[in-house]
mmCIF file of C-alpha atoms in Angstrom:
data_model
loop_
_atom_site.group_PDB
_atom_site.id
_atom_site.type_symbol
_atom_site.label_atom_id
_atom_site.label_comp_id
_atom_site.label_asym_id
_atom_site.label_seq_id
_atom_site.Cartn_x
_atom_site.Cartn_y
_atom_site.Cartn_z
ATOM 1 C CA UNK A 1352 -0.019 0.085 0.130
ATOM 2 C CA UNK A 1353 1.060 3.776 -0.662
ATOM 3 C CA UNK A 1354 1.993 5.792 2.185
ATOM 4 C CA UNK A 1355 0.752 9.320 1.555
ATOM 5 C CA UNK A 1356 1.712 12.467 3.549
ATOM 6 C CA UNK A 1357 0.199 16.077 3.472
ATOM 7 C CA UNK A 1358 1.316 19.356 4.360
ATOM 8 C CA UNK A 1359 0.260 21.213 6.200
ATOM 9 C CA UNK A 1360 -1.709 19.104 8.659
ATOM 10 C CA UNK A 1361 -3.975 22.108 9.758
ATOM 11 C CA UNK A 1362 -4.072 25.545 9.391
ATOM 12 C CA UNK A 1363 -6.158 28.775 10.104
ATOM 13 C CA UNK A 1364 -6.376 31.575 7.580
ATOM 14 C CA UNK A 1365 -8.189 34.843 6.853
ATOM 15 C CA UNK A 1366 -10.872 35.450 4.662
ATOM 16 C CA UNK A 1367 -9.646 36.423 0.997
ATOM 17 C CA UNK A 1368 -6.208 34.760 1.293
ATOM 18 C CA UNK A 1369 -5.127 31.388 -0.477
ATOM 19 C CA UNK A 1370 -3.467 28.150 0.976
ATOM 20 C CA UNK A 1371 -1.677 25.622 -0.925
ATOM 21 C CA UNK A 1372 -1.632 21.983 0.318
ATOM 22 C CA UNK A 1373 0.976 19.742 -0.626
ATOM 23 C CA UNK A 1374 0.652 15.752 -1.263
ATOM 24 C CA UNK A 1375 3.579 13.502 -1.445
ATOM 25 C CA UNK A 1376 3.282 9.691 -1.976
ATOM 26 C CA UNK A 1377 6.047 7.380 -1.198
ATOM 27 C CA UNK A 1378 5.681 5.258 -4.489
ATOM 28 C CA UNK A 1379 4.466 5.850 -8.023
ATOM 29 C CA UNK A 1380 0.742 5.690 -8.358
ATOM 30 C CA UNK A 1381 -1.461 6.035 -11.436
ATOM 31 C CA UNK A 1382 -4.093 8.539 -10.279
ATOM 32 C CA UNK A 1383 -4.206 11.093 -7.597
ATOM 33 C CA UNK A 1384 -7.356 12.842 -6.331
ATOM 34 C CA UNK A 1385 -8.398 15.427 -3.978
ATOM 35 C CA UNK A 1386 -11.351 15.262 -1.782
ATOM 36 C CA UNK A 1387 -13.025 17.514 0.675
ATOM 37 C CA UNK A 1388 -14.850 16.503 3.847
ATOM 38 C CA UNK A 1389 -16.915 19.290 5.440
ATOM 39 C CA UNK A 1390 -17.671 18.691 9.162
ATOM 40 C CA UNK A 1391 -19.874 15.922 9.915
ATOM 41 C CA UNK A 1392 -20.225 14.848 6.002
ATOM 42 C CA UNK A 1393 -18.773 12.088 3.556
ATOM 43 C CA UNK A 1394 -16.067 12.887 1.200
ATOM 44 C CA UNK A 1395 -16.654 14.849 -1.895
ATOM 45 C CA UNK A 1396 -14.341 14.452 -4.885
ATOM 46 C CA UNK A 1397 -12.780 17.868 -5.968
ATOM 47 C CA UNK A 1398 -10.857 16.804 -8.981
ATOM 48 C CA UNK A 1399 -8.514 14.072 -10.444
ATOM 49 C CA UNK A 1400 -4.954 15.339 -10.595
ATOM 50 C CA UNK A 1401 -3.292 14.493 -13.835
ATOM 51 C CA UNK A 1402 0.272 14.282 -14.376
ATOM 52 C CA UNK A 1403 1.503 16.923 -16.568
ATOM 53 C CA UNK A 1404 -1.404 18.437 -17.634
ATOM 54 C CA UNK A 1405 -4.884 20.405 -16.295
ATOM 55 C CA UNK A 1406 -6.763 18.625 -13.649
ATOM 56 C CA UNK A 1407 -10.235 17.061 -14.190
ATOM 57 C CA UNK A 1408 -13.023 18.953 -11.876
ATOM 58 C CA UNK A 1409 -15.976 17.790 -10.629
ATOM 59 C CA UNK A 1410 -19.202 19.421 -10.922
ATOM 60 C CA UNK A 1411 -19.437 22.444 -8.548
ATOM 61 C CA UNK A 1412 -15.568 22.886 -8.495
ATOM 62 C CA UNK A 1413 -13.613 25.135 -10.793
ATOM 63 C CA UNK A 1414 -9.855 25.771 -11.440
ATOM 64 C CA UNK A 1415 -10.032 29.207 -10.591
ATOM 65 C CA UNK A 1416 -10.937 28.334 -7.033
ATOM 66 C CA UNK A 1417 -8.987 25.108 -6.507
ATOM 67 C CA UNK A 1418 -5.981 25.081 -8.714
ATOM 68 C CA UNK A 1419 -4.187 21.579 -8.810
ATOM 69 C CA UNK A 1420 -0.625 20.862 -10.140
ATOM 70 C CA UNK A 1421 0.844 17.306 -10.607
ATOM 71 C CA UNK A 1422 4.282 17.673 -11.874
ATOM 72 C CA UNK A 1423 5.141 14.181 -11.322
ATOM 73 C CA UNK A 1424 3.714 10.472 -10.422
ATOM 74 C CA UNK A 1425 4.235 11.363 -6.666
ATOM 75 C CA UNK A 1426 3.514 14.818 -5.917
ATOM 76 C CA UNK A 1427 0.511 17.158 -6.351
ATOM 77 C CA UNK A 1428 -0.699 20.324 -4.635
ATOM 78 C CA UNK A 1429 -4.121 21.668 -4.337
ATOM 79 C CA UNK A 1430 -4.613 25.670 -3.741
ATOM 80 C CA UNK A 1431 -7.732 27.016 -2.012
ATOM 81 C CA UNK A 1432 -7.943 30.487 -3.544
ATOM 82 C CA UNK A 1433 -9.855 33.614 -2.205
ATOM 83 C CA UNK A 1434 -11.072 31.625 0.871
ATOM 84 C CA UNK A 1435 -14.128 32.090 2.676
ATOM 85 C CA UNK A 1436 -15.712 30.685 5.959
ATOM 86 C CA UNK A 1437 -17.557 28.197 3.486
ATOM 87 C CA UNK A 1438 -14.131 26.672 2.503
ATOM 88 C CA UNK A 1439 -13.316 25.578 6.187
ATOM 89 C CA UNK A 1440 -13.015 21.717 5.632
ATOM 90 C CA UNK A 1441 -10.679 18.892 5.594
ATOM 91 C CA UNK A 1442 -9.051 18.393 2.476
ATOM 92 C CA UNK A 1443 -7.770 15.009 1.528
ATOM 93 C CA UNK A 1444 -5.253 13.835 -0.862
ATOM 94 C CA UNK A 1445 -5.651 10.106 -2.344
ATOM 95 C CA UNK A 1446 -3.572 8.071 -4.373
ATOM 96 C CA UNK A 1447 -4.614 4.990 -6.450
ATOM 97 C CA UNK A 1448 -2.279 2.224 -6.961
ATOM 98 C CA UNK A 1449 -3.789 -1.426 -6.486
ATOM 99 C CA UNK A 1450 -6.491 0.350 -4.651
ATOM 100 C CA UNK A 1451 -7.199 3.791 -3.294
ATOM 101 C CA UNK A 1452 -5.398 5.146 -0.130
ATOM 102 C CA UNK A 1453 -5.752 8.510 1.723
ATOM 103 C CA UNK A 1454 -3.337 10.766 3.321
ATOM 104 C CA UNK A 1455 -4.127 12.182 6.759
ATOM 105 C CA UNK A 1456 -5.715 15.386 5.585
ATOM 106 C CA UNK A 1457 -5.563 19.020 6.099
ATOM 107 C CA UNK A 1458 -7.753 20.704 8.319
ATOM 108 C CA UNK A 1459 -8.619 24.164 7.220
ATOM 109 C CA UNK A 1460 -10.413 26.824 9.159
ATOM 110 C CA UNK A 1461 -11.221 30.026 7.362
ATOM 111 C CA UNK A 1462 -12.010 33.160 9.615
ATOM 112 C CA UNK B 736 -25.847 11.993 -10.548
ATOM 113 C CA UNK B 737 -24.500 8.629 -9.322
ATOM 114 C CA UNK B 738 -25.523 8.096 -5.612
ATOM 115 C CA UNK B 739 -24.396 5.916 -2.820
ATOM 116 C CA UNK B 740 -26.890 5.793 0.287
ATOM 117 C CA UNK B 741 -25.946 4.716 3.676
ATOM 118 C CA UNK B 742 -28.142 4.856 7.033
ATOM 119 C CA UNK B 743 -26.285 7.281 9.067
ATOM 120 C CA UNK B 744 -27.157 5.459 12.285
ATOM 121 C CA UNK B 745 -25.684 5.317 14.683
ATOM 122 C CA UNK B 746 -25.849 1.441 14.840
ATOM 123 C CA UNK B 747 -25.400 0.180 18.201
ATOM 124 C CA UNK B 748 -24.412 -3.345 19.010
ATOM 125 C CA UNK B 749 -23.004 -5.084 22.169
ATOM 126 C CA UNK B 750 -19.454 -6.460 22.023
ATOM 127 C CA UNK B 751 -19.361 -9.902 20.518
ATOM 128 C CA UNK B 752 -22.420 -9.514 18.179
ATOM 129 C CA UNK B 753 -22.354 -9.143 14.639
ATOM 130 C CA UNK B 754 -22.725 -5.721 13.048
ATOM 131 C CA UNK B 755 -24.495 -5.324 9.626
ATOM 132 C CA UNK B 756 -23.895 -2.272 7.711
ATOM 133 C CA UNK B 757 -25.408 -1.788 4.235
ATOM 134 C CA UNK B 758 -25.426 0.687 1.588
ATOM 135 C CA UNK B 759 -27.208 1.162 -1.924
ATOM 136 C CA UNK B 760 -25.914 2.509 -5.216
ATOM 137 C CA UNK B 761 -27.790 3.986 -8.101
ATOM 138 C CA UNK B 762 -25.653 2.761 -11.090
ATOM 139 C CA UNK B 763 -26.558 -0.636 -11.900
ATOM 140 C CA UNK B 764 -23.180 -0.880 -13.969
ATOM 141 C CA UNK B 765 -21.050 -0.634 -11.207
ATOM 142 C CA UNK B 766 -18.581 -3.131 -10.425
ATOM 143 C CA UNK B 767 -16.185 -2.441 -7.712
ATOM 144 C CA UNK B 768 -17.166 -1.714 -4.300
ATOM 145 C CA UNK B 769 -14.935 -0.562 -1.219
ATOM 146 C CA UNK B 770 -15.627 -0.191 2.784
ATOM 147 C CA UNK B 771 -13.629 2.141 4.469
ATOM 148 C CA UNK B 772 -13.335 2.844 8.238
ATOM 149 C CA UNK B 773 -12.821 6.408 9.514
ATOM 150 C CA UNK B 774 -12.011 7.127 13.129
ATOM 151 C CA UNK B 775 -13.105 10.379 14.342
ATOM 152 C CA UNK B 776 -10.383 12.917 13.417
ATOM 153 C CA UNK B 777 -8.763 10.587 11.092
ATOM 154 C CA UNK B 778 -8.824 9.945 7.495
ATOM 155 C CA UNK B 779 -10.466 6.939 5.909
ATOM 156 C CA UNK B 780 -8.507 3.401 5.930
ATOM 157 C CA UNK B 781 -9.381 0.610 3.683
ATOM 158 C CA UNK B 782 -11.111 -2.179 5.141
ATOM 159 C CA UNK B 783 -11.819 -4.465 1.999
ATOM 160 C CA UNK B 784 -13.095 -4.290 -1.615
ATOM 161 C CA UNK B 785 -15.062 -6.492 -3.548
ATOM 162 C CA UNK B 786 -16.044 -6.765 -7.457
ATOM 163 C CA UNK B 787 -19.091 -7.716 -9.094
ATOM 164 C CA UNK B 788 -18.014 -11.454 -9.234
ATOM 165 C CA UNK B 789 -18.174 -12.298 -5.693
ATOM 166 C CA UNK B 790 -18.356 -11.797 -2.037
ATOM 167 C CA UNK B 791 -15.220 -11.754 0.268
ATOM 168 C CA UNK B 792 -14.286 -12.562 3.773
ATOM 169 C CA UNK B 793 -11.197 -11.122 5.590
ATOM 170 C CA UNK B 794 -10.952 -12.086 9.353
ATOM 171 C CA UNK B 795 -13.788 -10.822 11.060
ATOM 172 C CA UNK B 796 -15.137 -8.878 8.066
ATOM 173 C CA UNK B 797 -17.351 -10.284 5.133
ATOM 174 C CA UNK B 798 -18.487 -7.958 2.390
ATOM 175 C CA UNK B 799 -21.455 -9.003 0.385
ATOM 176 C CA UNK B 800 -22.979 -7.866 -2.908
ATOM 177 C CA UNK B 801 -26.594 -8.127 -4.163
ATOM 178 C CA UNK B 802 -26.414 -6.764 -7.494
ATOM 179 C CA UNK B 803 -30.100 -7.513 -8.090
ATOM 180 C CA UNK B 804 -31.071 -5.118 -5.384
ATOM 181 C CA UNK B 805 -28.136 -2.891 -5.809
ATOM 182 C CA UNK B 806 -26.765 -2.960 -2.276
ATOM 183 C CA UNK B 807 -23.524 -3.900 -0.640
ATOM 184 C CA UNK B 808 -23.268 -5.088 3.034
ATOM 185 C CA UNK B 809 -20.269 -5.258 5.375
ATOM 186 C CA UNK B 810 -20.593 -7.589 8.304
ATOM 187 C CA UNK B 811 -18.525 -7.576 11.371
ATOM 188 C CA UNK B 812 -18.420 -10.522 13.356
ATOM 189 C CA UNK B 813 -17.726 -10.778 17.060
ATOM 190 C CA UNK B 814 -17.619 -6.831 17.134
ATOM 191 C CA UNK B 815 -15.265 -4.940 19.365
ATOM 192 C CA UNK B 816 -15.328 -1.724 20.975
ATOM 193 C CA UNK B 817 -12.447 -0.903 19.018
ATOM 194 C CA UNK B 818 -14.689 -1.105 15.846
ATOM 195 C CA UNK B 819 -16.603 1.739 16.786
ATOM 196 C CA UNK B 820 -16.076 4.280 13.884
ATOM 197 C CA UNK B 821 -17.825 5.698 10.863
ATOM 198 C CA UNK B 822 -18.095 2.973 8.104
ATOM 199 C CA UNK B 823 -17.807 4.544 4.569
ATOM 200 C CA UNK B 824 -19.131 2.824 1.297
ATOM 201 C CA UNK B 825 -17.725 3.685 -1.822
ATOM 202 C CA UNK B 826 -18.419 2.651 -5.326
ATOM 203 C CA UNK B 827 -15.923 3.183 -8.189
ATOM 204 C CA UNK B 828 -17.111 5.235 -11.025
ATOM 205 C CA UNK B 829 -14.574 5.723 -13.838
ATOM 206 C CA UNK B 830 -11.395 6.133 -12.140
ATOM 207 C CA UNK B 831 -12.532 7.776 -8.705
ATOM 208 C CA UNK B 832 -14.705 6.620 -5.795
ATOM 209 C CA UNK B 833 -18.197 7.996 -4.912
ATOM 210 C CA UNK B 834 -18.674 7.645 -1.127
ATOM 211 C CA UNK B 835 -21.830 7.391 0.739
ATOM 212 C CA UNK B 836 -22.158 9.604 3.880
ATOM 213 C CA UNK B 837 -21.254 6.852 6.233
ATOM 214 C CA UNK B 838 -22.712 4.794 9.190
ATOM 215 C CA UNK B 839 -21.568 5.315 12.711
ATOM 216 C CA UNK B 840 -21.209 2.167 14.563
ATOM 217 C CA UNK B 841 -21.014 2.102 18.235
ATOM 218 C CA UNK B 842 -19.989 -1.165 19.984
ATOM 219 C CA UNK B 843 -20.474 -1.187 23.594
ATOM 220 C CA UNK B 844 -18.623 -3.146 26.210
#
């Protein structure tokens, strides 16, 4: 199984600012994904991070708000732009090799 | 919009009992099904997965698929207090997983 790390583990940010979350996988994975989990809710897929090309976003999520990079097979970043309190959530990176594993998450609070 | 439905619970069982968790899915063509366990404040961890060709047993856990009725179940035998968590059902759609809202299981000692 892949081991996935994320930085930062948590952050408190001011409205209108941006935060970039990093995700590192310890082995090459075919796919990487970003999910959001709002308090008391399940996981919602934000986008699929594609290596060397633009991410594929799910309905309701746009590149201007959640730009994603994946420069190689083991690393990806998600930026939450122009944040508002509604963006307060846990953001989870996921990698898929033989199956799909999750990083520890980034707990974001926007004031 | 493809959907995965779960009863949010809580499901309460005594220690040593069998816990039965269910989820239904909307896409009749789905072929891969996953169960994750999530402890409070932690990220989901994979328990097991099954494909449309059959059920699967792994230790105290059994995953079963009923394709005709479009539901997947997870049975936990000899439930332990450490099994108390939220159990997330997920169905593979394309390359990604679509998750249900999860069922909270509470095992009392």
